[in-house]
Amino acid sequence: MTEYKTPDLIFMFESGEIVIPEFQREFVWSNNQVRDLAESIYRGYPIGVLTFYRVPQSLRMNNERFWVLDGQQRLLSLVIIMKGKVEAYRGGRKETVMIDLWFDPVNESFELKAPRTDEEKRKWIKLSELLQITRIENLERLLFEKGYSPEEKVRIFTLWLRFREDYKVFVYELPETLDLDDLANIFVRTNFAGTRVRGLDVYSTMIAVTSRVTSPGLIKDMRSFAASLPIDIDYGILIRTLVAFITDGKVKLASRVFDQAKKLKEVIEDKKDALKDMVDDVRKYVQYVVEMLQRFGVTELPTENVIPVMAYYVYKRRALMSKEEEGMFKWFILASFFGRYSSSAETRLDEDLNTIKNGGSYIDLIKNIEQREGNLKLRLMEYMDAGEYDKNTKLLLYALLRISNARDFKTLDPLALENSVVHHIFQRKFARDEKLANDIGNLTLLTHSTNMRLSSMLPENYLATIPSEVLKEHYIPLEKDLWKLENIEKFIQRRRENLKKAIEKFLE
C-alpha cells in the first residue's frame, strides 16, 4: 500500500503519469458528492483505497505509469477540489467539468452556491484559490488581509494544511506482471461490486486492453461516435455490435461472464490485424441503420438492442433495397412492441444474429418473434380489442399511420414519430370516463401545436374542418353522427375496426 499526498496525486495526473484508461466509465459524480468528499478530507475521514495498475512498458503511451482501476470518481473530484476544474468524459465527449466550492469558516461548512451577502463575500473563500497557495507565509498574508477572527484563521489554516500536507490517500498498486485476464476481472469486480456484472463491462475492458497496442483509443473513439449520433445510443451497444462483427454472429460467448472475457480475448488476438477495419464497419453500418430509422421518422429507440441485429443484417448484405428496409422497419416495430430483448437479451440476440448469419431475411427474424409470442396477428388484434393505452400504443399507432401516409390535421405535413404526440380525438374532459378517453380507438398522432389547438374542441366541430382524405389517413370514420359525444362508444368501436384492417395490411 502506497501513501500519496493530494498535491502529488494531482501533479502525477496532470503530468500524464496517472491515466484514466479508456475502458473506465465516464465521470458521473454529482456536485454534492464532490462537496462531500472535500468535507470528508477536512474532517480527516477515510475516503477509501484507490487501485492503480502499473502499466507494462509494452503498453505505455507517452508519460503514463499507472492506470486507475478503481477510484476514478474520487481522483477526478480531488482535481476539481484542488483546481476548480478537470478534463473528463461526460456524454461521450471530453469536456471541462467546472465546480466552484466555497468554504465558510464561520459555520465551518462547504458550499456549492457562490456567496451572496457582503458578509459572505468577505468571509467565504474559494477552495481552488486557497489550495493553489503553496507557501505558508502567503497564506498567512491572505488571512491577515481578509481580517478573519482567530477561530476562522485556524479553520482555514487547518483546511489548507489538511489538503496540502497532512491527509494521505492510500493507493493499492497492482504489479505490471498482472495477466490481462486478471486485470479485466479485477477492474470489473471492483467497479461493479454489489451489482450484477454485465458481459458488456467485461467486453469493453478486454477489447480496450487487448487492442491497446494495435488499435489504441478504440473504446474512446466508440464513445465519441456514439455521442455524435442523432439517436441516443449508449456506446456499450456499439461494443456489443463490434463483438457480433468480430465473432461473426455471437454476443454471448460463454455462460459465465469471465469465461466470455477469455474467449473474447482469444478471438481479438486472432483477428487483431483486422480489428480496425471491423471498428470502421461498425461505424459505417450503425450509421446506415440510424439514418434508415430517421427516414422512417424514428429518433429514439424503445430498446437499443435492435442496433446490433440491424447493423449486422446490413453488414452481411452491404446495402438494402427499399423493400427490405421496409421489412426491417416492420421487424423493428414488432421486436420493440413485443419486448424481444426485455429479458435474456444476449440469448435472443444470439438467436437473431445466427438467423442472419445463416442467410435468413427479416421474415425469418419476424418468425423468431412469432415462435416466442405466438400468432402475431392474433396478438395485435387482441391488443386492439382490449383498447388499453400503454407504452407501446404510440409506436403501434405510428406504424399504422405510416401505411396510409398520414398527415397532420392542420399543417398537412407528413407525421414523424419525433414531432408527434398522442392526441385524444374525444378530449378527456369531454369523455365520460378515463377508460373511454384512453382507448386506442380514441387516439391518433398529431403535432404538438395542432394537439394544443384542438384540445378544447369537440370532434363534431373540428373534424368537420379536416379534409376527408386526411381523416381516412387516420382511420377516422367519416359518418358525422359518430363524431357526436353521445356516440363515443360507437365511434371507438368503428375506428378500432379500421385500425384492425390496417394491422392486417401491416402484417401482409
PDB file of N, CA, C and O in Angstrom, residues 120-163:
ATOM      1  N   GLU A 120     -20.849  37.279   3.538  1.00  0.00           N
ATOM      2  CA  GLU A 120     -20.393  36.019   2.924  1.00  0.00           C
ATOM      3  C   GLU A 120     -19.246  36.276   1.957  1.00  0.00           C
ATOM      4  O   GLU A 120     -18.261  35.523   1.930  1.00  0.00           O
ATOM      5  N   LYS A 121     -19.360  37.337   1.170  1.00  0.00           N
ATOM      6  CA  LYS A 121     -18.297  37.659   0.208  1.00  0.00           C
ATOM      7  C   LYS A 121     -16.985  37.990   0.915  1.00  0.00           C
ATOM      8  O   LYS A 121     -15.906  37.731   0.389  1.00  0.00           O
ATOM      9  N   ARG A 122     -17.085  38.560   2.105  1.00  0.00           N
ATOM     10  CA  ARG A 122     -15.883  38.920   2.849  1.00  0.00           C
ATOM     11  C   ARG A 122     -15.251  37.718   3.535  1.00  0.00           C
ATOM     12  O   ARG A 122     -14.025  37.619   3.635  1.00  0.00           O
ATOM     13  N   LYS A 123     -16.094  36.756   3.955  1.00  0.00           N
ATOM     14  CA  LYS A 123     -15.605  35.645   4.753  1.00  0.00           C
ATOM     15  C   LYS A 123     -15.314  34.374   3.947  1.00  0.00           C
ATOM     16  O   LYS A 123     -14.321  33.687   4.197  1.00  0.00           O
ATOM     17  N   TRP A 124     -16.210  34.042   3.025  1.00  0.00           N
ATOM     18  CA  TRP A 124     -16.059  32.767   2.314  1.00  0.00           C
ATOM     19  C   TRP A 124     -14.801  32.788   1.441  1.00  0.00           C
ATOM     20  O   TRP A 124     -14.408  33.842   0.919  1.00  0.00           O
ATOM     21  N   ILE A 125     -14.229  31.625   1.235  1.00  0.00           N
ATOM     22  CA  ILE A 125     -13.036  31.519   0.410  1.00  0.00           C
ATOM     23  C   ILE A 125     -13.168  30.340  -0.544  1.00  0.00           C
ATOM     24  O   ILE A 125     -13.647  29.260  -0.166  1.00  0.00           O
ATOM     25  N   LYS A 126     -12.810  30.555  -1.793  1.00  0.00           N
ATOM     26  CA  LYS A 126     -12.941  29.511  -2.811  1.00  0.00           C
ATOM     27  C   LYS A 126     -11.803  28.497  -2.629  1.00  0.00           C
ATOM     28  O   LYS A 126     -10.628  28.877  -2.546  1.00  0.00           O
ATOM     29  N   LEU A 127     -12.184  27.204  -2.598  1.00  0.00           N
ATOM     30  CA  LEU A 127     -11.195  26.165  -2.326  1.00  0.00           C
ATOM     31  C   LEU A 127     -10.081  26.144  -3.362  1.00  0.00           C
ATOM     32  O   LEU A 127      -8.905  26.014  -3.020  1.00  0.00           O
ATOM     33  N   SER A 128     -10.440  26.229  -4.635  1.00  0.00           N
ATOM     34  CA  SER A 128      -9.433  26.115  -5.685  1.00  0.00           C
ATOM     35  C   SER A 128      -8.402  27.228  -5.605  1.00  0.00           C
ATOM     36  O   SER A 128      -7.237  27.035  -5.962  1.00  0.00           O
ATOM     37  N   GLU A 129      -8.814  28.417  -5.108  1.00  0.00           N
ATOM     38  CA  GLU A 129      -7.875  29.525  -4.949  1.00  0.00           C
ATOM     39  C   GLU A 129      -7.024  29.333  -3.698  1.00  0.00           C
ATOM     40  O   GLU A 129      -5.813  29.564  -3.708  1.00  0.00           O
ATOM     41  N   LEU A 130      -7.664  28.895  -2.610  1.00  0.00           N
ATOM     42  CA  LEU A 130      -6.938  28.659  -1.366  1.00  0.00           C
ATOM     43  C   LEU A 130      -5.881  27.570  -1.537  1.00  0.00           C
ATOM     44  O   LEU A 130      -4.735  27.724  -1.092  1.00  0.00           O
ATOM     45  N   LEU A 131      -6.274  26.470  -2.207  1.00  0.00           N
ATOM     46  CA  LEU A 131      -5.389  25.305  -2.259  1.00  0.00           C
ATOM     47  C   LEU A 131      -4.283  25.436  -3.300  1.00  0.00           C
ATOM     48  O   LEU A 131      -3.417  24.567  -3.393  1.00  0.00           O
ATOM     49  N   GLN A 132      -4.303  26.512  -4.085  1.00  0.00           N
ATOM     50  CA  GLN A 132      -3.197  26.767  -5.002  1.00  0.00           C
ATOM     51  C   GLN A 132      -2.087  27.566  -4.328  1.00  0.00           C
ATOM     52  O   GLN A 132      -1.004  27.751  -4.902  1.00  0.00           O
ATOM     53  N   ILE A 133      -2.339  28.029  -3.117  1.00  0.00           N
ATOM     54  CA  ILE A 133      -1.287  28.700  -2.342  1.00  0.00           C
ATOM     55  C   ILE A 133      -0.308  27.634  -1.863  1.00  0.00           C
ATOM     56  O   ILE A 133      -0.701  26.656  -1.224  1.00  0.00           O
ATOM     57  N   THR A 134       0.961  27.809  -2.168  1.00  0.00           N
ATOM     58  CA  THR A 134       1.957  26.768  -1.863  1.00  0.00           C
ATOM     59  C   THR A 134       2.835  27.102  -0.658  1.00  0.00           C
ATOM     60  O   THR A 134       3.485  26.210  -0.115  1.00  0.00           O
ATOM     61  N   ARG A 135       2.875  28.363  -0.246  1.00  0.00           N
ATOM     62  CA  ARG A 135       3.760  28.757   0.850  1.00  0.00           C
ATOM     63  C   ARG A 135       2.940  29.278   2.027  1.00  0.00           C
ATOM     64  O   ARG A 135       1.969  30.029   1.862  1.00  0.00           O
ATOM     65  N   ILE A 136       3.360  28.883   3.233  1.00  0.00           N
ATOM     66  CA  ILE A 136       2.634  29.262   4.446  1.00  0.00           C
ATOM     67  C   ILE A 136       2.596  30.772   4.625  1.00  0.00           C
ATOM     68  O   ILE A 136       1.564  31.347   5.018  1.00  0.00           O
ATOM     69  N   GLU A 137       3.716  31.433   4.309  1.00  0.00           N
ATOM     70  CA  GLU A 137       3.737  32.883   4.506  1.00  0.00           C
ATOM     71  C   GLU A 137       2.732  33.600   3.612  1.00  0.00           C
ATOM     72  O   GLU A 137       2.153  34.621   3.991  1.00  0.00           O
ATOM     73  N   ASN A 138       2.479  33.046   2.398  1.00  0.00           N
ATOM     74  CA  ASN A 138       1.462  33.635   1.513  1.00  0.00           C
ATOM     75  C   ASN A 138       0.063  33.431   2.076  1.00  0.00           C
ATOM     76  O   ASN A 138      -0.808  34.309   1.958  1.00  0.00           O
ATOM     77  N   LEU A 139      -0.153  32.277   2.702  1.00  0.00           N
ATOM     78  CA  LEU A 139      -1.442  32.003   3.330  1.00  0.00           C
ATOM     79  C   LEU A 139      -1.656  32.939   4.519  1.00  0.00           C
ATOM     80  O   LEU A 139      -2.752  33.506   4.693  1.00  0.00           O
ATOM     81  N   GLU A 140      -0.623  33.107   5.329  1.00  0.00           N
ATOM     82  CA  GLU A 140      -0.740  33.989   6.492  1.00  0.00           C
ATOM     83  C   GLU A 140      -1.039  35.420   6.075  1.00  0.00           C
ATOM     84  O   GLU A 140      -1.831  36.126   6.718  1.00  0.00           O
ATOM     85  N   ARG A 141      -0.423  35.866   4.982  1.00  0.00           N
ATOM     86  CA  ARG A 141      -0.675  37.220   4.491  1.00  0.00           C
ATOM     87  C   ARG A 141      -2.133  37.368   4.067  1.00  0.00           C
ATOM     88  O   ARG A 141      -2.784  38.384   4.352  1.00  0.00           O
ATOM     89  N   LEU A 142      -2.661  36.344   3.375  1.00  0.00           N
ATOM     90  CA  LEU A 142      -4.064  36.387   2.936  1.00  0.00           C
ATOM     91  C   LEU A 142      -5.003  36.448   4.131  1.00  0.00           C
ATOM     92  O   LEU A 142      -5.956  37.247   4.145  1.00  0.00           O
ATOM     93  N   LEU A 143      -4.752  35.640   5.152  1.00  0.00           N
ATOM     94  CA  LEU A 143      -5.622  35.603   6.321  1.00  0.00           C
ATOM     95  C   LEU A 143      -5.597  36.941   7.057  1.00  0.00           C
ATOM     96  O   LEU A 143      -6.622  37.402   7.579  1.00  0.00           O
ATOM     97  N   PHE A 144      -4.432  37.573   7.084  1.00  0.00           N
ATOM     98  CA  PHE A 144      -4.318  38.881   7.744  1.00  0.00           C
ATOM     99  C   PHE A 144      -5.083  39.949   6.954  1.00  0.00           C
ATOM    100  O   PHE A 144      -5.822  40.766   7.529  1.00  0.00           O
ATOM    101  N   GLU A 145      -4.911  39.948   5.640  1.00  0.00           N
ATOM    102  CA  GLU A 145      -5.563  40.959   4.800  1.00  0.00           C
ATOM    103  C   GLU A 145      -7.080  40.852   4.846  1.00  0.00           C
ATOM    104  O   GLU A 145      -7.788  41.850   4.758  1.00  0.00           O
ATOM    105  N   LYS A 146      -7.604  39.619   4.967  1.00  0.00           N
ATOM    106  CA  LYS A 146      -9.060  39.411   4.969  1.00  0.00           C
ATOM    107  C   LYS A 146      -9.692  39.744   6.318  1.00  0.00           C
ATOM    108  O   LYS A 146     -10.911  39.856   6.417  1.00  0.00           O
ATOM    109  N   GLY A 147      -8.869  39.857   7.340  1.00  0.00           N
ATOM    110  CA  GLY A 147      -9.394  40.235   8.649  1.00  0.00           C
ATOM    111  C   GLY A 147     -10.202  39.156   9.326  1.00  0.00           C
ATOM    112  O   GLY A 147     -11.208  39.448   9.998  1.00  0.00           O
ATOM    113  N   TYR A 148      -9.795  37.900   9.182  1.00  0.00           N
ATOM    114  CA  TYR A 148     -10.509  36.793   9.822  1.00  0.00           C
ATOM    115  C   TYR A 148     -10.265  36.805  11.334  1.00  0.00           C
ATOM    116  O   TYR A 148      -9.207  37.258  11.815  1.00  0.00           O
ATOM    117  N   SER A 149     -11.214  36.277  12.081  1.00  0.00           N
ATOM    118  CA  SER A 149     -11.044  36.105  13.522  1.00  0.00           C
ATOM    119  C   SER A 149     -10.050  34.982  13.770  1.00  0.00           C
ATOM    120  O   SER A 149      -9.783  34.168  12.878  1.00  0.00           O
ATOM    121  N   PRO A 150      -9.480  34.898  14.982  1.00  0.00           N
ATOM    122  CA  PRO A 150      -8.524  33.820  15.285  1.00  0.00           C
ATOM    123  C   PRO A 150      -9.103  32.428  15.013  1.00  0.00           C
ATOM    124  O   PRO A 150      -8.414  31.563  14.473  1.00  0.00           O
ATOM    125  N   GLU A 151     -10.384  32.236  15.399  1.00  0.00           N
ATOM    126  CA  GLU A 151     -11.004  30.922  15.185  1.00  0.00           C
ATOM    127  C   GLU A 151     -11.152  30.622  13.691  1.00  0.00           C
ATOM    128  O   GLU A 151     -10.915  29.496  13.239  1.00  0.00           O
ATOM    129  N   GLU A 152     -11.530  31.628  12.908  1.00  0.00           N
ATOM    130  CA  GLU A 152     -11.690  31.457  11.465  1.00  0.00           C
ATOM    131  C   GLU A 152     -10.345  31.188  10.800  1.00  0.00           C
ATOM    132  O   GLU A 152     -10.253  30.365   9.882  1.00  0.00           O
ATOM    133  N   LYS A 153      -9.292  31.863  11.280  1.00  0.00           N
ATOM    134  CA  LYS A 153      -7.956  31.620  10.742  1.00  0.00           C
ATOM    135  C   LYS A 153      -7.529  30.178  10.974  1.00  0.00           C
ATOM    136  O   LYS A 153      -6.962  29.534  10.083  1.00  0.00           O
ATOM    137  N   VAL A 154      -7.821  29.681  12.162  1.00  0.00           N
ATOM    138  CA  VAL A 154      -7.453  28.294  12.486  1.00  0.00           C
ATOM    139  C   VAL A 154      -8.164  27.322  11.544  1.00  0.00           C
ATOM    140  O   VAL A 154      -7.561  26.369  11.035  1.00  0.00           O
ATOM    141  N   ARG A 155      -9.435  27.565  11.281  1.00  0.00           N
ATOM    142  CA  ARG A 155     -10.209  26.663  10.427  1.00  0.00           C
ATOM    143  C   ARG A 155      -9.692  26.684   8.984  1.00  0.00           C
ATOM    144  O   ARG A 155      -9.574  25.633   8.346  1.00  0.00           O
ATOM    145  N   ILE A 156      -9.386  27.870   8.483  1.00  0.00           N
ATOM    146  CA  ILE A 156      -8.884  27.962   7.108  1.00  0.00           C
ATOM    147  C   ILE A 156      -7.493  27.357   7.010  1.00  0.00           C
ATOM    148  O   ILE A 156      -7.173  26.639   6.048  1.00  0.00           O
ATOM    149  N   PHE A 157      -6.661  27.626   8.030  1.00  0.00           N
ATOM    150  CA  PHE A 157      -5.316  27.062   8.032  1.00  0.00           C
ATOM    151  C   PHE A 157      -5.378  25.533   8.111  1.00  0.00           C
ATOM    152  O   PHE A 157      -4.626  24.832   7.425  1.00  0.00           O
ATOM    153  N   THR A 158      -6.301  25.012   8.921  1.00  0.00           N
ATOM    154  CA  THR A 158      -6.475  23.560   9.025  1.00  0.00           C
ATOM    155  C   THR A 158      -6.901  22.967   7.686  1.00  0.00           C
ATOM    156  O   THR A 158      -6.409  21.910   7.276  1.00  0.00           O
ATOM    157  N   LEU A 159      -7.811  23.650   7.020  1.00  0.00           N
ATOM    158  CA  LEU A 159      -8.269  23.188   5.704  1.00  0.00           C
ATOM    159  C   LEU A 159      -7.098  23.142   4.723  1.00  0.00           C
ATOM    160  O   LEU A 159      -6.904  22.136   4.020  1.00  0.00           O
ATOM    161  N   TRP A 160      -6.329  24.194   4.655  1.00  0.00           N
ATOM    162  CA  TRP A 160      -5.185  24.251   3.741  1.00  0.00           C
ATOM    163  C   TRP A 160      -4.173  23.160   4.062  1.00  0.00           C
ATOM    164  O   TRP A 160      -3.695  22.438   3.182  1.00  0.00           O
ATOM    165  N   LEU A 161      -3.862  23.020   5.364  1.00  0.00           N
ATOM    166  CA  LEU A 161      -2.867  22.043   5.795  1.00  0.00           C
ATOM    167  C   LEU A 161      -3.336  20.625   5.513  1.00  0.00           C
ATOM    168  O   LEU A 161      -2.549  19.757   5.119  1.00  0.00           O
ATOM    169  N   ARG A 162      -4.647  20.380   5.712  1.00  0.00           N
ATOM    170  CA  ARG A 162      -5.184  19.032   5.504  1.00  0.00           C
ATOM    171  C   ARG A 162      -4.983  18.587   4.065  1.00  0.00           C
ATOM    172  O   ARG A 162      -4.543  17.481   3.791  1.00  0.00           O
ATOM    173  N   PHE A 163      -5.313  19.461   3.122  1.00  0.00           N
ATOM    174  CA  PHE A 163      -5.236  19.085   1.711  1.00  0.00           C
ATOM    175  C   PHE A 163      -3.804  19.084   1.181  1.00  0.00           C
ATOM    176  O   PHE A 163      -3.446  18.243   0.359  1.00  0.00           O
TER     177      PHE A 163
END
